Amino acid sequence: MCGRHPAGPSRRLLGPNLPGTLGNRSVATGAAAAISIPLQPGGDGGSQNGAAPGNGANAHGSSSSNGKGTGINGSSDSKSVYNTVAAAVAAQYPAVPPLPSPPSTANLADVVPYLLKLALQERYLVWRLAAALSCMCVAKLAGISLPLAFKGAVDAMASTGFSQAALSAALTAALTYGVLDCVRVLAKESQSPFFAPVSQAVTRRMAYHTFAHVLDLDTRFHLDRRTGRVSRILERGTRSIAVLYRAMVFTFLPTGLELAAVGVLLAGRFGPALAGILGLTFAAYVTWTVAMTQAATDVRKEVNALDNATSSKAVDALLNVETVTLFNNQHLEVGLYDRHLRDFQSASYRTELLSSGLNAGQGLILAVGMAAILAAIISSPGGATGGDLVMASGLIMQLWAPLQFLGWFYRELRAALVDMEEFFAILRTRSNIVDGTQPLPPAPPPLPRAAPATAASASALASHAVAEPAGSHTVAAAAAAAAAAAAAAAASASDGGDVRRHQGGLEVELVDVSFGYTAERQILKGVSLRVAPGESVAVVGSSGSGKSTILKLVTRLYDVWGPTCGPAAAGSSSSSDGARGASGAEASTSGSCSSTESGSSVSGVYINGVDVRQLRLGDLRSAIAVVPQDTALNYESILENIRYGRPDATDEQVVAAARAARLHDTVSSLPEGYHTVVGERGLKLSGGEKQRVAIARAFLRSPRLLICDEATSALDSATEAAIMESLKELATGRSALFVAHRLSTVRGCDRIVVLRGGRVLEEGSHDQLMEAGGEYAAMWNLQANQHDEDEDNADGGGDGHDDGGVTDTEAEIELALAQEAQAAAVAGNSSSSSAHSVAVAAGGKGGVSGLSLDSMDEVATYSRRAAAAVVAAAASATAAAAAVGGAGGVNAA
Ligand SMILES: Nc1ncnc2c1ncn2[C@@H]1O[C@H](COP(=O)(O)OP(=O)(O)OP(=O)(O)O)[C@@H](O)[C@H]1O
């Protein structure tokens, strides 16, 4: 990171007894230089667009393109999926035509025109659709003609007996029947080949755009919903599109056509009364079907909800399979899953009952209708021939056959419409993070402009210090920090001529930023801070103070509260389910966006002087690399996972990045090397290895702004020290924003910002903050003391494990425990502390007094100290109880 200082709490780290540190450093320096991509104006070297001609070509030096010397075995011929897709996407994006805006409801009246619009959008689909419909008409007309041919044959034979003329008439009729049937079969079977591409292309387009849409939705949407449920809705929704198309083209349209034709035929031959009976039968059939299907639809909604819940439960358990196993909770998970299954089973049974009732009613109506029609024909005034009876029964049987399926299709149709309701709701959801229109300015504005702002933040600090309800120690510290910040501002302004420092990095500025994830709970309270181009700034502070939140605002995973400006604000819209409105977090008052010009700044986050909400998101995110606290990996090889940082990177660049991240040796020692598949979310790798993959991605990305959120928390001290050297190398010429608990890792940063309770408490360089003697100095000293203690313990026969120093979280927890222990001693009851220690020992990251723990080694450290504190509490409590005469029922166990 900003470099662990030899004289810091972890000074032992760079000591001579660490094998390979220096050797590694030289490798890292070389590797970092080797993969460094020349920064291009307005982007990250074009890496995201696949438009980085020759990037790194010179930088690879002796690397060959066939994978030699990369440590990647047998990969020279294999083509990376990311390489191929990145090139294809860059060449032709979007790959499929856009979707029309989704209908406002999932009613048939809205959905059918929408499906028609979808099918007619592409010319090559239009003629296929027309051909499929023509085939359907031909098949139906040929089918209706069959009973007419039969009638001809029967009547001919009945009228003249078995004469030659009757025989030849019957034979002609049979031949006609045969020809018509052939035409019917051919036309019917041609429908699918013509129609399948229409339904497939539309389904693909829906799936493509829906997936892209969901990926574009903001973090709030994804955190508010369970992944299993969303994936289920999308799956059912796209499938429903295909079901609906088939139902329309293969069932409803042909049946409607056939009913009309048969009605006209029967009415023409036997009078309108017969057509009336036919109509009545059909109406009764449809009424029964609709009523029963409506009832089934309500149950279907319930079944869907239970299906979503069942699926979400299973996905949750599978995603967290390691946790489930470690807690030995397989039976619990299966039990919870079974609870959903049981509900699902009983709801499904009700749908079966309704389905049987529906089928029985339909069958009865058709049987009665058929009998009535035949009776009417026989007793018709003009009399009926044998041929008439054969024709009528043939026509009606032909009509009834699809009607039986009509019920089933109607049910499917209703189910499809229900599925589409949620599906369209997701499609209609708008992201709260609205894309801006401004490209990222290629070069940051000249530095001197920033000086007043930093000075302003210094005075703001001073006012915070006065407002802060802390003790005089904090006030003095903050005042000193304000002076330090002012000094830093001056220093920052004075190095404006150092071109190398500024040319590649972004300027990041937070001006009076207020933010909360919900309107009810404010996390950041008027935070102002600045990262000058090329500068490295660390944000430290207590757990939950809002450090990571700042990073999320810079990367626009969330938007700040307060006025927005320009077109992005004007175009901002709320999600269809009212997420924005409900949170109340993103206001949309328009205002000016002058950044820090002339000191009259509008609150917000600014990158190179432009409100981050006005910047094109693609530009912004392409210029940033984030090394997160928890790295989620794809179910791919290590090679591809690193390449994810820049999908068009060559194998050699990937390996160079892995070397820079100190991952190469580890990967090389694996049986399958870089081709090792990392498992679901990277569970086959250790926490430190995953973190190094994330760091390698950042190296590969060659960003203008490097963001590290506890980037080395899962690493051992030796690797951490080595990686920090690499990160330092990577940060050179770029801007960097770090969040860290271990203060030694950020000591070398140009500036350190101390956050507490969502406010900036202190700001300055390490030396300035130490001199100020405030919160930072206190945290530093605590960590240094603890580290010395740990060293002593290790020297005195401990396990030699270096936990890398105590974090401020631990310090806080210790303080909280000590206070609780004291309180317990006075109250004669220490069970609260005991409970805390037990909670931590059992739960790891979870938290005490609202705090969360940050890594396993912190948990371990904390658990040790928690136990010690409990013992101490017990002792003090006993002592206190003894002092008051043993009253109070001390229970220190
Ligand atoms: N998506 C979210 N929705 C609601 N609250 C959140 C969300 N993310 C974080 N918070 C809350 O915001 C507060 C600040 O969180 P943040 O992650 O910024 O803290 P931090 O200072 O980085 O803490 P740590 O050092 O423990 O990582 C916490 O109290 C947290 O519970």
PDB file of C-alpha atoms in Angstrom, residues 584-749:
ATOM      1  CA  GLY A 584     -35.125   8.772  -0.001  1.00  0.00           C
ATOM      2  CA  ALA A 585     -31.415   8.589  -0.298  1.00  0.00           C
ATOM      3  CA  GLU A 586     -30.930  10.095  -3.722  1.00  0.00           C
ATOM      4  CA  ALA A 587     -32.437  13.506  -4.030  1.00  0.00           C
ATOM      5  CA  SER A 588     -32.819  14.975  -7.469  1.00  0.00           C
ATOM      6  CA  THR A 589     -32.820  18.682  -6.981  1.00  0.00           C
ATOM      7  CA  SER A 590     -30.885  20.199  -9.796  1.00  0.00           C
ATOM      8  CA  GLY A 591     -28.150  22.644  -9.119  1.00  0.00           C
ATOM      9  CA  SER A 592     -24.904  23.925 -10.444  1.00  0.00           C
ATOM     10  CA  CYS A 593     -21.872  21.683 -10.556  1.00  0.00           C
ATOM     11  CA  SER A 594     -18.854  23.801 -10.170  1.00  0.00           C
ATOM     12  CA  SER A 595     -16.791  21.476  -8.029  1.00  0.00           C
ATOM     13  CA  THR A 596     -14.455  23.514  -5.923  1.00  0.00           C
ATOM     14  CA  GLU A 597     -14.117  26.534  -8.146  1.00  0.00           C
ATOM     15  CA  SER A 598     -13.755  29.719  -6.188  1.00  0.00           C
ATOM     16  CA  GLY A 599     -14.436  27.817  -3.042  1.00  0.00           C
ATOM     17  CA  SER A 600     -18.242  27.922  -3.474  1.00  0.00           C
ATOM     18  CA  SER A 601     -18.563  24.222  -3.978  1.00  0.00           C
ATOM     19  CA  VAL A 602     -21.692  22.153  -4.308  1.00  0.00           C
ATOM     20  CA  SER A 603     -21.536  19.099  -2.135  1.00  0.00           C
ATOM     21  CA  GLY A 604     -20.744  15.935  -4.028  1.00  0.00           C
ATOM     22  CA  VAL A 605     -18.015  13.678  -5.309  1.00  0.00           C
ATOM     23  CA  TYR A 606     -15.840  15.136  -8.047  1.00  0.00           C
ATOM     24  CA  ILE A 607     -13.411  13.390 -10.356  1.00  0.00           C
ATOM     25  CA  ASN A 608     -11.059  15.699 -12.194  1.00  0.00           C
ATOM     26  CA  GLY A 609     -13.352  18.540 -11.223  1.00  0.00           C
ATOM     27  CA  VAL A 610     -16.510  16.984 -12.698  1.00  0.00           C
ATOM     28  CA  ASP A 611     -19.409  15.777 -10.577  1.00  0.00           C
ATOM     29  CA  VAL A 612     -19.104  12.022 -10.677  1.00  0.00           C
ATOM     30  CA  ARG A 613     -22.841  11.773 -11.478  1.00  0.00           C
ATOM     31  CA  GLN A 614     -22.244  13.570 -14.749  1.00  0.00           C
ATOM     32  CA  LEU A 615     -19.435  11.330 -15.917  1.00  0.00           C
ATOM     33  CA  ARG A 616     -19.992   8.401 -18.232  1.00  0.00           C
ATOM     34  CA  LEU A 617     -19.977   5.372 -15.977  1.00  0.00           C
ATOM     35  CA  GLY A 618     -17.966   3.327 -18.463  1.00  0.00           C
ATOM     36  CA  ASP A 619     -15.222   5.962 -18.510  1.00  0.00           C
ATOM     37  CA  LEU A 620     -15.210   6.280 -14.757  1.00  0.00           C
ATOM     38  CA  ARG A 621     -15.033   2.593 -13.958  1.00  0.00           C
ATOM     39  CA  SER A 622     -12.521   1.864 -16.703  1.00  0.00           C
ATOM     40  CA  ALA A 623     -10.139   4.283 -15.048  1.00  0.00           C
ATOM     41  CA  ILE A 624     -10.391   2.653 -11.634  1.00  0.00           C
ATOM     42  CA  ALA A 625      -9.132  -0.626 -10.222  1.00  0.00           C
ATOM     43  CA  VAL A 626     -10.552  -1.829  -6.936  1.00  0.00           C
ATOM     44  CA  VAL A 627      -8.962  -4.375  -4.667  1.00  0.00           C
ATOM     45  CA  PRO A 628     -11.889  -5.206  -2.385  1.00  0.00           C
ATOM     46  CA  GLN A 629     -12.105  -6.526   1.131  1.00  0.00           C
ATOM     47  CA  ASP A 630     -13.753  -9.758  -0.030  1.00  0.00           C
ATOM     48  CA  THR A 631     -12.726 -10.925  -3.451  1.00  0.00           C
ATOM     49  CA  ALA A 632     -15.361 -12.893  -5.330  1.00  0.00           C
ATOM     50  CA  LEU A 633     -13.890 -15.008  -8.095  1.00  0.00           C
ATOM     51  CA  ASN A 634     -15.543 -16.575 -11.109  1.00  0.00           C
ATOM     52  CA  TYR A 635     -15.821 -20.337 -11.569  1.00  0.00           C
ATOM     53  CA  GLU A 636     -12.866 -20.259 -13.952  1.00  0.00           C
ATOM     54  CA  SER A 637      -9.149 -20.952 -13.978  1.00  0.00           C
ATOM     55  CA  ILE A 638      -6.738 -18.692 -12.123  1.00  0.00           C
ATOM     56  CA  LEU A 639      -5.500 -17.511 -15.502  1.00  0.00           C
ATOM     57  CA  GLU A 640      -8.947 -16.337 -16.596  1.00  0.00           C
ATOM     58  CA  ASN A 641      -9.751 -14.927 -13.187  1.00  0.00           C
ATOM     59  CA  ILE A 642      -6.734 -12.651 -13.323  1.00  0.00           C
ATOM     60  CA  ARG A 643      -7.485 -11.792 -16.939  1.00  0.00           C
ATOM     61  CA  TYR A 644     -10.905 -10.595 -15.782  1.00  0.00           C
ATOM     62  CA  GLY A 645      -9.094  -7.396 -14.780  1.00  0.00           C
ATOM     63  CA  ARG A 646      -8.519  -6.733 -18.460  1.00  0.00           C
ATOM     64  CA  PRO A 647     -10.202  -9.259 -20.748  1.00  0.00           C
ATOM     65  CA  ASP A 648      -7.994  -8.526 -23.747  1.00  0.00           C
ATOM     66  CA  ALA A 649      -4.751  -9.168 -21.872  1.00  0.00           C
ATOM     67  CA  THR A 650      -2.349 -11.776 -23.201  1.00  0.00           C
ATOM     68  CA  ASP A 651      -1.195 -14.757 -21.154  1.00  0.00           C
ATOM     69  CA  GLU A 652       2.176 -13.085 -20.674  1.00  0.00           C
ATOM     70  CA  GLN A 653       0.573  -9.967 -19.251  1.00  0.00           C
ATOM     71  CA  VAL A 654      -1.499 -12.104 -16.903  1.00  0.00           C
ATOM     72  CA  VAL A 655       1.593 -13.902 -15.651  1.00  0.00           C
ATOM     73  CA  ALA A 656       3.471 -10.638 -15.219  1.00  0.00           C
ATOM     74  CA  ALA A 657       0.559  -9.342 -13.148  1.00  0.00           C
ATOM     75  CA  ALA A 658       0.592 -12.522 -11.066  1.00  0.00           C
ATOM     76  CA  ARG A 659       4.303 -12.073 -10.456  1.00  0.00           C
ATOM     77  CA  ALA A 660       3.775  -8.491  -9.381  1.00  0.00           C
ATOM     78  CA  ALA A 661       1.069  -9.638  -6.986  1.00  0.00           C
ATOM     79  CA  ARG A 662       3.394 -12.310  -5.552  1.00  0.00           C
ATOM     80  CA  LEU A 663       1.068 -15.008  -6.784  1.00  0.00           C
ATOM     81  CA  HIS A 664       3.164 -16.623  -9.480  1.00  0.00           C
ATOM     82  CA  ASP A 665       5.165 -18.970  -7.274  1.00  0.00           C
ATOM     83  CA  THR A 666       2.065 -20.157  -5.445  1.00  0.00           C
ATOM     84  CA  VAL A 667       0.235 -20.787  -8.712  1.00  0.00           C
ATOM     85  CA  SER A 668       3.224 -22.517 -10.270  1.00  0.00           C
ATOM     86  CA  SER A 669       3.343 -24.967  -7.392  1.00  0.00           C
ATOM     87  CA  LEU A 670      -0.233 -26.115  -8.087  1.00  0.00           C
ATOM     88  CA  PRO A 671      -0.544 -29.313 -10.164  1.00  0.00           C
ATOM     89  CA  GLU A 672      -2.523 -27.526 -12.847  1.00  0.00           C
ATOM     90  CA  GLY A 673      -0.774 -24.206 -12.466  1.00  0.00           C
ATOM     91  CA  TYR A 674      -2.620 -21.296 -13.986  1.00  0.00           C
ATOM     92  CA  HIS A 675      -5.287 -23.657 -15.290  1.00  0.00           C
ATOM     93  CA  THR A 676      -6.431 -24.560 -11.793  1.00  0.00           C
ATOM     94  CA  VAL A 677     -10.150 -23.895 -11.548  1.00  0.00           C
ATOM     95  CA  VAL A 678     -10.823 -21.892  -8.407  1.00  0.00           C
ATOM     96  CA  GLY A 679     -14.236 -23.345  -7.543  1.00  0.00           C
ATOM     97  CA  GLU A 680     -17.459 -21.544  -6.732  1.00  0.00           C
ATOM     98  CA  ARG A 681     -16.592 -17.923  -5.840  1.00  0.00           C
ATOM     99  CA  GLY A 682     -12.959 -18.987  -5.513  1.00  0.00           C
ATOM    100  CA  LEU A 683     -13.512 -21.187  -2.484  1.00  0.00           C
ATOM    101  CA  LYS A 684     -10.650 -23.480  -3.490  1.00  0.00           C
ATOM    102  CA  LEU A 685      -8.171 -20.657  -2.879  1.00  0.00           C
ATOM    103  CA  SER A 686      -7.102 -19.321   0.476  1.00  0.00           C
ATOM    104  CA  GLY A 687      -8.192 -15.831   1.518  1.00  0.00           C
ATOM    105  CA  GLY A 688      -4.687 -14.498   0.876  1.00  0.00           C
ATOM    106  CA  GLU A 689      -4.519 -16.134  -2.551  1.00  0.00           C
ATOM    107  CA  LYS A 690      -7.861 -14.653  -3.507  1.00  0.00           C
ATOM    108  CA  GLN A 691      -6.668 -11.271  -2.378  1.00  0.00           C
ATOM    109  CA  ARG A 692      -3.555 -11.652  -4.503  1.00  0.00           C
ATOM    110  CA  VAL A 693      -5.710 -12.543  -7.514  1.00  0.00           C
ATOM    111  CA  ALA A 694      -7.562  -9.279  -6.905  1.00  0.00           C
ATOM    112  CA  ILE A 695      -4.274  -7.410  -6.690  1.00  0.00           C
ATOM    113  CA  ALA A 696      -3.060  -9.077  -9.892  1.00  0.00           C
ATOM    114  CA  ARG A 697      -6.252  -7.915 -11.598  1.00  0.00           C
ATOM    115  CA  ALA A 698      -5.508  -4.384 -10.448  1.00  0.00           C
ATOM    116  CA  PHE A 699      -1.980  -4.618 -11.857  1.00  0.00           C
ATOM    117  CA  LEU A 700      -3.375  -5.827 -15.145  1.00  0.00           C
ATOM    118  CA  ARG A 701      -5.911  -3.040 -15.264  1.00  0.00           C
ATOM    119  CA  SER A 702      -3.296  -0.338 -14.983  1.00  0.00           C
ATOM    120  CA  PRO A 703      -5.745   2.165 -13.513  1.00  0.00           C
ATOM    121  CA  ARG A 704      -5.637   5.926 -13.090  1.00  0.00           C
ATOM    122  CA  LEU A 705      -7.074   5.514  -9.635  1.00  0.00           C
ATOM    123  CA  LEU A 706      -6.199   2.556  -7.452  1.00  0.00           C
ATOM    124  CA  ILE A 707      -8.654   1.790  -4.676  1.00  0.00           C
ATOM    125  CA  CYS A 708      -7.742  -0.723  -2.005  1.00  0.00           C
ATOM    126  CA  ASP A 709     -10.233  -1.648   0.680  1.00  0.00           C
ATOM    127  CA  GLU A 710      -8.297  -3.635   3.248  1.00  0.00           C
ATOM    128  CA  ALA A 711      -6.434  -5.083   0.293  1.00  0.00           C
ATOM    129  CA  THR A 712      -3.927  -7.043   2.310  1.00  0.00           C
ATOM    130  CA  SER A 713      -5.981  -7.980   5.360  1.00  0.00           C
ATOM    131  CA  ALA A 714      -5.850 -11.692   4.553  1.00  0.00           C
ATOM    132  CA  LEU A 715      -2.123 -11.842   3.876  1.00  0.00           C
ATOM    133  CA  ASP A 716       0.656 -12.945   6.154  1.00  0.00           C
ATOM    134  CA  SER A 717       3.101 -10.243   7.140  1.00  0.00           C
ATOM    135  CA  ALA A 718       5.885 -11.282   4.777  1.00  0.00           C
ATOM    136  CA  THR A 719       3.612 -11.418   1.753  1.00  0.00           C
ATOM    137  CA  GLU A 720       1.915  -8.230   2.848  1.00  0.00           C
ATOM    138  CA  ALA A 721       5.202  -6.383   2.994  1.00  0.00           C
ATOM    139  CA  ALA A 722       6.153  -7.662  -0.443  1.00  0.00           C
ATOM    140  CA  ILE A 723       2.791  -6.810  -1.938  1.00  0.00           C
ATOM    141  CA  MET A 724       2.793  -3.368  -0.440  1.00  0.00           C
ATOM    142  CA  GLU A 725       6.005  -2.729  -2.306  1.00  0.00           C
ATOM    143  CA  SER A 726       4.231  -3.834  -5.473  1.00  0.00           C
ATOM    144  CA  LEU A 727       1.185  -1.718  -4.768  1.00  0.00           C
ATOM    145  CA  LYS A 728       3.436   1.236  -4.112  1.00  0.00           C
ATOM    146  CA  GLU A 729       5.006   0.604  -7.490  1.00  0.00           C
ATOM    147  CA  LEU A 730       1.581   0.315  -9.075  1.00  0.00           C
ATOM    148  CA  ALA A 731       0.378   3.510  -7.430  1.00  0.00           C
ATOM    149  CA  THR A 732       3.292   5.495  -8.816  1.00  0.00           C
ATOM    150  CA  GLY A 733       2.056   8.060 -11.316  1.00  0.00           C
ATOM    151  CA  ARG A 734      -1.552   7.284 -10.423  1.00  0.00           C
ATOM    152  CA  SER A 735      -3.807   8.312  -7.605  1.00  0.00           C
ATOM    153  CA  ALA A 736      -4.537   5.881  -4.840  1.00  0.00           C
ATOM    154  CA  LEU A 737      -7.139   5.661  -2.122  1.00  0.00           C
ATOM    155  CA  PHE A 738      -6.618   3.128   0.636  1.00  0.00           C
ATOM    156  CA  VAL A 739      -8.752   1.919   3.464  1.00  0.00           C
ATOM    157  CA  ALA A 740      -6.897   0.073   6.167  1.00  0.00           C
ATOM    158  CA  HIS A 741      -7.028  -0.932   9.784  1.00  0.00           C
ATOM    159  CA  ARG A 742      -3.385  -1.816  10.154  1.00  0.00           C
ATOM    160  CA  LEU A 743      -1.888   1.650  10.357  1.00  0.00           C
ATOM    161  CA  SER A 744       1.591   0.438   9.485  1.00  0.00           C
ATOM    162  CA  THR A 745       0.334  -0.356   5.989  1.00  0.00           C
ATOM    163  CA  VAL A 746      -0.659   3.237   5.275  1.00  0.00           C
ATOM    164  CA  ARG A 747       2.070   5.084   7.079  1.00  0.00           C
ATOM    165  CA  GLY A 748       3.841   5.953   3.833  1.00  0.00           C
ATOM    166  CA  CYS A 749       0.733   7.495   2.231  1.00  0.00           C
TER     167      CYS A 749
END
